PDB file of C-alpha atoms and ligand atoms in Angstrom:
ATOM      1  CA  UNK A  18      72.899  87.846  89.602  1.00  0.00           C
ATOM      2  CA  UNK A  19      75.163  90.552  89.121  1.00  0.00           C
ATOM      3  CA  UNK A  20      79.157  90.327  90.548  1.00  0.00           C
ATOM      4  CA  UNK A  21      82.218  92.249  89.550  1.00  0.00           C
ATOM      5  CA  UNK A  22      85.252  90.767  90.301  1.00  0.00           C
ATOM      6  CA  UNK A  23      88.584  93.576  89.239  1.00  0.00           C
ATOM      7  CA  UNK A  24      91.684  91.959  88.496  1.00  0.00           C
ATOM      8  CA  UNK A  25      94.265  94.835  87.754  1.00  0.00           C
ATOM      9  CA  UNK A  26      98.082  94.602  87.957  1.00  0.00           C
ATOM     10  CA  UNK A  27     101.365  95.556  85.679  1.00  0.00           C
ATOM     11  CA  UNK A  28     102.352  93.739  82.810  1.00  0.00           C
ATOM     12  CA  UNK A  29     103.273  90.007  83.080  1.00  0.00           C
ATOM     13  CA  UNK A  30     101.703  89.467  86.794  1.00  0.00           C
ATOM     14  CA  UNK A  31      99.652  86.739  86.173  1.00  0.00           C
ATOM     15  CA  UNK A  32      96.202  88.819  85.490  1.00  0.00           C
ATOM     16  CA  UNK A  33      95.516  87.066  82.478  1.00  0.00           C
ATOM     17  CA  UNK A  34      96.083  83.115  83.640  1.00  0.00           C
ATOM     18  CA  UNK A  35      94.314  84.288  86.792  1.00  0.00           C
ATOM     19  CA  UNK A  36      91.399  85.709  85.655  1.00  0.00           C
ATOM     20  CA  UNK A  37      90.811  83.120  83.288  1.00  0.00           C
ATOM     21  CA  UNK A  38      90.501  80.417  86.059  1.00  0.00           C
ATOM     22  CA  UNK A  39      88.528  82.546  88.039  1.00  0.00           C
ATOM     23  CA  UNK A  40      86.002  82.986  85.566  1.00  0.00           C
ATOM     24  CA  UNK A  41      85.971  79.231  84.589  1.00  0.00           C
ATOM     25  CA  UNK A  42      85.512  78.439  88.753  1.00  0.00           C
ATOM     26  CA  UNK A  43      82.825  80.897  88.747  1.00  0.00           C
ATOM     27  CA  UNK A  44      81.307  80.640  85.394  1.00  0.00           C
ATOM     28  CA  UNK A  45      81.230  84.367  85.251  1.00  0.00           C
ATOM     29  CA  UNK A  46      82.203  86.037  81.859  1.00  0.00           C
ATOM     30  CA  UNK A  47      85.690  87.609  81.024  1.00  0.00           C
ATOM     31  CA  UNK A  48      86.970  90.529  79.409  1.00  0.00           C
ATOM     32  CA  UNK A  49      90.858  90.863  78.830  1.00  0.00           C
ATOM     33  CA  UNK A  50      90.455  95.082  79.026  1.00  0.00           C
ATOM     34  CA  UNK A  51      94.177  95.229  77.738  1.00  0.00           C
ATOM     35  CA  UNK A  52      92.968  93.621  74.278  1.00  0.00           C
ATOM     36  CA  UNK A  53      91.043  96.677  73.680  1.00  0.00           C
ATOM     37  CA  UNK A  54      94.167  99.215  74.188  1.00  0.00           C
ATOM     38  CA  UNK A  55      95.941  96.423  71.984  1.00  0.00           C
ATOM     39  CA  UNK A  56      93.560  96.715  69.114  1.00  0.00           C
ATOM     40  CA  UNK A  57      93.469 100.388  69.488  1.00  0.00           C
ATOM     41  CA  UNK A  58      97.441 100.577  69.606  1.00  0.00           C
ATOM     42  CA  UNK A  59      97.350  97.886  66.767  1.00  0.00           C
ATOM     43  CA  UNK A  60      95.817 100.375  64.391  1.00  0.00           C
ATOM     44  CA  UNK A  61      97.944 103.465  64.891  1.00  0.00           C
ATOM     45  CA  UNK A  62     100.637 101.216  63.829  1.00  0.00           C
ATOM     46  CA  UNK A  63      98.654 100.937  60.992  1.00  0.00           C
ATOM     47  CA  UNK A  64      98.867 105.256  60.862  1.00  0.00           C
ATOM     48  CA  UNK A  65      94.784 105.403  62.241  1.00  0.00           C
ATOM     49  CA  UNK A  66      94.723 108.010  64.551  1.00  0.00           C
ATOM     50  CA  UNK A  67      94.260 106.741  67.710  1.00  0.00           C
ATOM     51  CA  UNK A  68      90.624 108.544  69.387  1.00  0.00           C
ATOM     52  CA  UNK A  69      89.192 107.891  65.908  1.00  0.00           C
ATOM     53  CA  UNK A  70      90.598 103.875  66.008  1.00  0.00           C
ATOM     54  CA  UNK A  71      89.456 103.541  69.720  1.00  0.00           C
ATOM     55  CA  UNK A  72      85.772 105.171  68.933  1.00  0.00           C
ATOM     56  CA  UNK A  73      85.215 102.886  66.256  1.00  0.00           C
ATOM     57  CA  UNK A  74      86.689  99.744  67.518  1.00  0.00           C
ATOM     58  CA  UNK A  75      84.604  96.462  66.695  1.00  0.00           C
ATOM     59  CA  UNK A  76      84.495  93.218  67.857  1.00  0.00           C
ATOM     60  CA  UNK A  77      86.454  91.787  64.903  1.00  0.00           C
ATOM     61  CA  UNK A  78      89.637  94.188  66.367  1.00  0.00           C
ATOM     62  CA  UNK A  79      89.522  91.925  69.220  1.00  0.00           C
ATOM     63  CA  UNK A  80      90.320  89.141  66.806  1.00  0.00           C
ATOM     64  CA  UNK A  81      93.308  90.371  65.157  1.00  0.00           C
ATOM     65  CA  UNK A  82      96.321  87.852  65.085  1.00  0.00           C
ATOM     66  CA  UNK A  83      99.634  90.178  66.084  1.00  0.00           C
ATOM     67  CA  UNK A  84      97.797  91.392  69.247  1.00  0.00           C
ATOM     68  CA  UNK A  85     100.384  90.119  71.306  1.00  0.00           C
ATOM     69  CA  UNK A  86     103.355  91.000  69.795  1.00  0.00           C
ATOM     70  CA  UNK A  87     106.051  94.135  71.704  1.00  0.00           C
ATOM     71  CA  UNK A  88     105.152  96.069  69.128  1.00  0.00           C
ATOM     72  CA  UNK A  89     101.687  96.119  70.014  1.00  0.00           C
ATOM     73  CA  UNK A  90     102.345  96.191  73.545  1.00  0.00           C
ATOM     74  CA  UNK A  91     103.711  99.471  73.764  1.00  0.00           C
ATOM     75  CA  UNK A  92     101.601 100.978  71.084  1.00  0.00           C
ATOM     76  CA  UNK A  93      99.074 100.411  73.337  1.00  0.00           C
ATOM     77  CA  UNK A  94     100.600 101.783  76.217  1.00  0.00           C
ATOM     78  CA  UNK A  95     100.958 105.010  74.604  1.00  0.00           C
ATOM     79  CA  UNK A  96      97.169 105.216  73.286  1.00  0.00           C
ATOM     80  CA  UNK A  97      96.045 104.262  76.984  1.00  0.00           C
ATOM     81  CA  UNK A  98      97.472 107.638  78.071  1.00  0.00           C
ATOM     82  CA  UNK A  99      95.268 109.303  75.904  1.00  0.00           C
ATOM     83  CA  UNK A 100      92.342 110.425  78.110  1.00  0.00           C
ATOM     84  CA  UNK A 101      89.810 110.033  75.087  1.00  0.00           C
ATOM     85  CA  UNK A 102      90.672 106.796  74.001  1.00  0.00           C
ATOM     86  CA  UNK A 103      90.164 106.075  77.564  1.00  0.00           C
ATOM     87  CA  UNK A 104      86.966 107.738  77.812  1.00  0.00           C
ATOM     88  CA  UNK A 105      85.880 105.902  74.210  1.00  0.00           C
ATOM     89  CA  UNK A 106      86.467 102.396  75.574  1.00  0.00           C
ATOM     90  CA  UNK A 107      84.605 102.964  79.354  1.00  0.00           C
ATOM     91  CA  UNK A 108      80.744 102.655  78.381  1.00  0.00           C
ATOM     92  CA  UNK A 109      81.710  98.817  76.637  1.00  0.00           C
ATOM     93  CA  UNK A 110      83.994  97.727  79.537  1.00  0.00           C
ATOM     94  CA  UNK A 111      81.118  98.754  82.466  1.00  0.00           C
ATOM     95  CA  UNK A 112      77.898  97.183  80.627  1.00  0.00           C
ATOM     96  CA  UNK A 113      80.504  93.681  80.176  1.00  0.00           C
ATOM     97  CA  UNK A 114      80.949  94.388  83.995  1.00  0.00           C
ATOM     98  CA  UNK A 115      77.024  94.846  84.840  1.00  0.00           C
ATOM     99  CA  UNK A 116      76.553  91.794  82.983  1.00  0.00           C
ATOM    100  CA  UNK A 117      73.780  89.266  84.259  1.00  0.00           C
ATOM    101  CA  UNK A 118      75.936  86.039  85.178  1.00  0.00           C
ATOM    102  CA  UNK A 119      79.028  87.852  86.739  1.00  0.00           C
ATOM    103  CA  UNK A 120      81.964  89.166  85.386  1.00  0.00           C
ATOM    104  CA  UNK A 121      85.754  89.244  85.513  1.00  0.00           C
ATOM    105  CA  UNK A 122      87.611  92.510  83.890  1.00  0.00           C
ATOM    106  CA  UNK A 123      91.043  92.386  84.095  1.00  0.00           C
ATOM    107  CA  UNK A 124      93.529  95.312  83.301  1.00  0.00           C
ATOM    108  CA  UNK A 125      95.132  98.377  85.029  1.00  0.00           C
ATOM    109  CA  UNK A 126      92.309 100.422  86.121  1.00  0.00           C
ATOM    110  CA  UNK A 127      89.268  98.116  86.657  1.00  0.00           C
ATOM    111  CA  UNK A 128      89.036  98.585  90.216  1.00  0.00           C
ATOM    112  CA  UNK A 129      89.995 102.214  90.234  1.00  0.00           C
ATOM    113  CA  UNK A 130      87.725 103.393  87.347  1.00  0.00           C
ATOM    114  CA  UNK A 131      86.044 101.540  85.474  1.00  0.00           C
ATOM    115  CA  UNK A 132      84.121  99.283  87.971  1.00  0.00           C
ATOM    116  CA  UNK A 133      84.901 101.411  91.575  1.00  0.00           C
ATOM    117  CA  UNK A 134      81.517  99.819  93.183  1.00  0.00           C
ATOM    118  CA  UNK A 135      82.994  95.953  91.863  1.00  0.00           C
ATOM    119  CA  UNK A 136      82.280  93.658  94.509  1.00  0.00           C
ATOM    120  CA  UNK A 137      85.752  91.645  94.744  1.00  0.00           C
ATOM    121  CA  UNK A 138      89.086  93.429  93.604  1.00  0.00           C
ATOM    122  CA  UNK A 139      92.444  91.959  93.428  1.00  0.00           C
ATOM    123  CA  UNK A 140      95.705  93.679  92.783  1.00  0.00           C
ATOM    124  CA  UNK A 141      98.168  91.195  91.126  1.00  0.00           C
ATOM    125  CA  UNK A 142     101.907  92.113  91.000  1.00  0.00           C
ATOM    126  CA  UNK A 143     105.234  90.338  90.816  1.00  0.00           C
ATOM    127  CA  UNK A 144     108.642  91.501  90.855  1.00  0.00           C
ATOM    128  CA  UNK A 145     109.793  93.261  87.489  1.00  0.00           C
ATOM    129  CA  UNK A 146     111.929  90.351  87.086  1.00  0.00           C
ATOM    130  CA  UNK A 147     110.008  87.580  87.689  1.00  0.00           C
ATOM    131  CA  UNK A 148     107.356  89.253  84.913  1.00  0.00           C
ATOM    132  CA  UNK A 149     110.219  89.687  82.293  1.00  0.00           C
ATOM    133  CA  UNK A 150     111.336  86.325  82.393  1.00  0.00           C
ATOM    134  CA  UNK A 151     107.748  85.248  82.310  1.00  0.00           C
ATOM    135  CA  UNK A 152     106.697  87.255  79.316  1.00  0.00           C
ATOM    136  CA  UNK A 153     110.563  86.109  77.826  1.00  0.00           C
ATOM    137  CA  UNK A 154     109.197  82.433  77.880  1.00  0.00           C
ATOM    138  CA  UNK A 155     105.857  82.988  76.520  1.00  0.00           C
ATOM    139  CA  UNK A 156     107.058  85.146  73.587  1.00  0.00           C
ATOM    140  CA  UNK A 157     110.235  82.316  72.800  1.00  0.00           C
ATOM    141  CA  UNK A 158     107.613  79.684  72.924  1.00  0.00           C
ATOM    142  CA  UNK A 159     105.375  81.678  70.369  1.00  0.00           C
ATOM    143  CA  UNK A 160     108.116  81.547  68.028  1.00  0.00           C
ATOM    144  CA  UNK A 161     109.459  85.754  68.657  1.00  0.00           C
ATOM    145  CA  UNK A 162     113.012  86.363  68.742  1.00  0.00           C
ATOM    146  CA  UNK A 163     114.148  88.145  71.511  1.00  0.00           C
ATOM    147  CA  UNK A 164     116.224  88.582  74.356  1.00  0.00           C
ATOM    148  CA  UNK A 165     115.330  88.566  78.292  1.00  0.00           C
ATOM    149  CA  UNK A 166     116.718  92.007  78.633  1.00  0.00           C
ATOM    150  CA  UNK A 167     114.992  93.771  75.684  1.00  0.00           C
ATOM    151  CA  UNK A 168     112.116  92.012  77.371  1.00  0.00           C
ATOM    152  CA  UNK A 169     112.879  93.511  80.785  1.00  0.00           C
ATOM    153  CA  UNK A 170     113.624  96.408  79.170  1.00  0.00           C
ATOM    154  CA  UNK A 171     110.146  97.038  77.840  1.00  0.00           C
ATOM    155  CA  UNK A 172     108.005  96.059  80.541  1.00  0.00           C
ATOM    156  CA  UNK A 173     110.113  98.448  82.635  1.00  0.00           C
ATOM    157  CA  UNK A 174     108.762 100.946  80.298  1.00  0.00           C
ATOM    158  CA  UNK A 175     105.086 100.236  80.058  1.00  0.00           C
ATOM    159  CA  UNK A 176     104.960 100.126  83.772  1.00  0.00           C
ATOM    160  CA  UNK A 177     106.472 103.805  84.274  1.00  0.00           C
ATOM    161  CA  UNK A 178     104.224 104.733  81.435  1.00  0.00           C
ATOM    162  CA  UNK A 179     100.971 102.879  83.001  1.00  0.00           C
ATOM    163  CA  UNK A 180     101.880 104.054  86.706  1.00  0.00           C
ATOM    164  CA  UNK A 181     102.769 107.855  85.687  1.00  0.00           C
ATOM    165  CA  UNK A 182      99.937 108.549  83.252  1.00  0.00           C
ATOM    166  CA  UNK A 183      97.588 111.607  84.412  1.00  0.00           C
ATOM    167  CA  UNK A 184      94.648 109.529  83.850  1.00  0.00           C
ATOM    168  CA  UNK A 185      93.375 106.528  85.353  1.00  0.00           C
ATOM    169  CA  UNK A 186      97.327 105.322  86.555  1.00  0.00           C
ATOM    170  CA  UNK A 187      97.739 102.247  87.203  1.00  0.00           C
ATOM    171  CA  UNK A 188      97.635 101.822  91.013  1.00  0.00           C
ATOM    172  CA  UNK A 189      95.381  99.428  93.952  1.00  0.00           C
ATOM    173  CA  UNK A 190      92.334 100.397  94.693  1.00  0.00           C
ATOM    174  CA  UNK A 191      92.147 101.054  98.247  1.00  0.00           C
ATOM    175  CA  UNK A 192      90.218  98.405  99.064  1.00  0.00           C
ATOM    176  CA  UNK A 193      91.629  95.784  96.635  1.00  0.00           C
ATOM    177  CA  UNK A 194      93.767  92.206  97.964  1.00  0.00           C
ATOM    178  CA  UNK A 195      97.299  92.353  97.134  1.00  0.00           C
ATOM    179  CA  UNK A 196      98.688  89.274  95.732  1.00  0.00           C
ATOM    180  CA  UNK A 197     102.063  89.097  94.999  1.00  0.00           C
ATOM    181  CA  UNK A 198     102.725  85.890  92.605  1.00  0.00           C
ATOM    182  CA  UNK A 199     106.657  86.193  92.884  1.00  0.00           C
ATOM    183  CA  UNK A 200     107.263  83.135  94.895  1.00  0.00           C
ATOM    184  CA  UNK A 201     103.549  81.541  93.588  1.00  0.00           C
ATOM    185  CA  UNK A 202     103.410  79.104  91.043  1.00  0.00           C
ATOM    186  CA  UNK A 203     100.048  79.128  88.774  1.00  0.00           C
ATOM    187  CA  UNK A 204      97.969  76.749  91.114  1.00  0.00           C
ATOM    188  CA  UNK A 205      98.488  78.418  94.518  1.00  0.00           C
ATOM    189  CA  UNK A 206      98.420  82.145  92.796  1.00  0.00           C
ATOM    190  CA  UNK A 207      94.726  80.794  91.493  1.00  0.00           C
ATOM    191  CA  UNK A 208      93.992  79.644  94.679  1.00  0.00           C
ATOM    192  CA  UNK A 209      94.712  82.743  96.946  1.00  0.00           C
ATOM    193  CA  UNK A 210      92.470  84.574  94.424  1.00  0.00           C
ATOM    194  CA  UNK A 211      89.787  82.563  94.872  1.00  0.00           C
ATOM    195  CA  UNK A 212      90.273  82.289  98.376  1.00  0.00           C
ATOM    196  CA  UNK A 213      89.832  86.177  98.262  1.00  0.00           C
ATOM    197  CA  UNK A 214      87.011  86.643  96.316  1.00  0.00           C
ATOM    198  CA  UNK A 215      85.173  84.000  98.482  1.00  0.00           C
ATOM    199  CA  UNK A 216      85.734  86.036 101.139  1.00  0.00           C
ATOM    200  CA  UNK A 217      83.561  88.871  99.397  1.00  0.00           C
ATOM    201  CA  UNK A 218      81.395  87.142  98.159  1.00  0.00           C
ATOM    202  CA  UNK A 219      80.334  85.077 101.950  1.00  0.00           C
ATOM    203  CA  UNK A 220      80.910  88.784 103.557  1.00  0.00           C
TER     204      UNK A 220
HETATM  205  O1  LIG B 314      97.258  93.939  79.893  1.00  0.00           O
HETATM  206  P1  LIG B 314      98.010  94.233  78.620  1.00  0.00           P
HETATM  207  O2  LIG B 314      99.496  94.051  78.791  1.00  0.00           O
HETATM  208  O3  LIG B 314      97.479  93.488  77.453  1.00  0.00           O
HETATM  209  O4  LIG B 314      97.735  95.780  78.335  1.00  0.00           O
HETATM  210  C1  LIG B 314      98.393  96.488  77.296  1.00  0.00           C
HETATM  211  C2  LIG B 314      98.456  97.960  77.687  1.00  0.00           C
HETATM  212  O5  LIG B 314      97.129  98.494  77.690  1.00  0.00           O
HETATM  213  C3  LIG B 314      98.994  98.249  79.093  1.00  0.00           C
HETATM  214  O6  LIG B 314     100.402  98.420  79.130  1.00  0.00           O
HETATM  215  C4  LIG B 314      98.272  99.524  79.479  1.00  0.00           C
HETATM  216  O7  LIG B 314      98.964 100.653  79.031  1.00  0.00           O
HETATM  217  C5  LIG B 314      96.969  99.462  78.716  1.00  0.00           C
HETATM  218  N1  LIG B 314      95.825  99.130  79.555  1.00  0.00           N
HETATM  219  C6  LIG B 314      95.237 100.142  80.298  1.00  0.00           C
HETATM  220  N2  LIG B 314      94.123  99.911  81.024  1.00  0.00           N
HETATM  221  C7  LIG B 314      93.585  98.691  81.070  1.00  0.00           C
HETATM  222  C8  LIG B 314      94.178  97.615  80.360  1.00  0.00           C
HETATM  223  C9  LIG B 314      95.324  97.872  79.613  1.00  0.00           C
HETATM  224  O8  LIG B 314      95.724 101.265  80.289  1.00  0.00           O
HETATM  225  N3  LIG B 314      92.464  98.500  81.785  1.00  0.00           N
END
């Protein structure tokens, strides 16, 4: 059985949480597409260049510890505008989504480019707001110092970058679900994607 379901969104939506449910619920596989823009970003820090870090990118990359970190987030950002690292990280991110057993990709371009033909799409979004002092929470409760407006600040930032990007910018896909997980807490947000992507899948 093959099934693609595309989870793409800005920074701080709810993709991950989401995603990660859905798979579970399924028992589909997941891939977290933004770790591999991390790991590639993660290395130019480093001074790799970043079409030569994103063409030899290994599992182990995945692994790294400080993948979460600002720092990394933006780093990434900036190597996703690249059109080769782009083009370097497809072929991996399409076989996952092929996969025998279903699979869930989220990121920022699943549903536009990377998996066009997937069978269930969602588009995931949240007010800038809400997604700062999400992402301000998570980062205070990992132990990083910061403050909600450097935080709001920053994923300001990546989103113009992501949206405004030449290549594969983050947008819906035409025929993708919106769901907008302002108002949501975690359950319901999990529940009105699975009530989506039944509706797919029965269709
Ligand atoms: O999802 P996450 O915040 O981990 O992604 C980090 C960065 O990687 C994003 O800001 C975006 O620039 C890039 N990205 C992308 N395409 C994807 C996933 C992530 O351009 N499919």
């Amino acid at each position: 059985m093959r099934f693609t379901i595309a989870i793409d969104g800005p920074a701080a939506a709810g993709k991950g949480t989401i995603s990660k449910a859905v798979a579970a619920h399924y028992g589909f596989a997941h891939l977290d597409t933004g770790l591999l823009y991390r790991a590639v970003g993660r290395k130019t820090l480093d001074g790799t260049q970043a079409v030569a870090a994103a063409e030899a990118l290994t599992p182990e990359d995945l692994e790294a510890s400080d993948l979460r970190t600002p720092q990394v987030a933006q780093a990434a950002s900036k190597v996703a505008a690249i059109p080769e690292v782009r083009a370097a990280l497809t072929d991996f991110q399409r076989a996952f989504a092929r996969r025998s057993g279903g699979a869930v990709l989220d990121g920022r371009d699943i549903g536009t480019v990377i998996c066009p033909s997937a069978e269930a799409k969602l588009f995931v979004t949240a007010s800038a707001e809400v997604r700062a002092e999400r992402r301000f929470k998570e980062l205070m409760a990992g132990g990083h110092d910061t403050g909600f407006e450097t935080v709001l600040k920053d994923v300001k930032e990546r989103d113009a970058r992501d949206m405004n990007r030449a290549d594969a910018p983050l947008k819906p896909a035409e025929d993708a679900v919106l769901i907008d997980t302002s108002s949501l807490g975690i359950d319901e947000a999990i529940a009105a994607a699975i009530a989506a992507i039944d509706a797919r899948r029965t269709a």
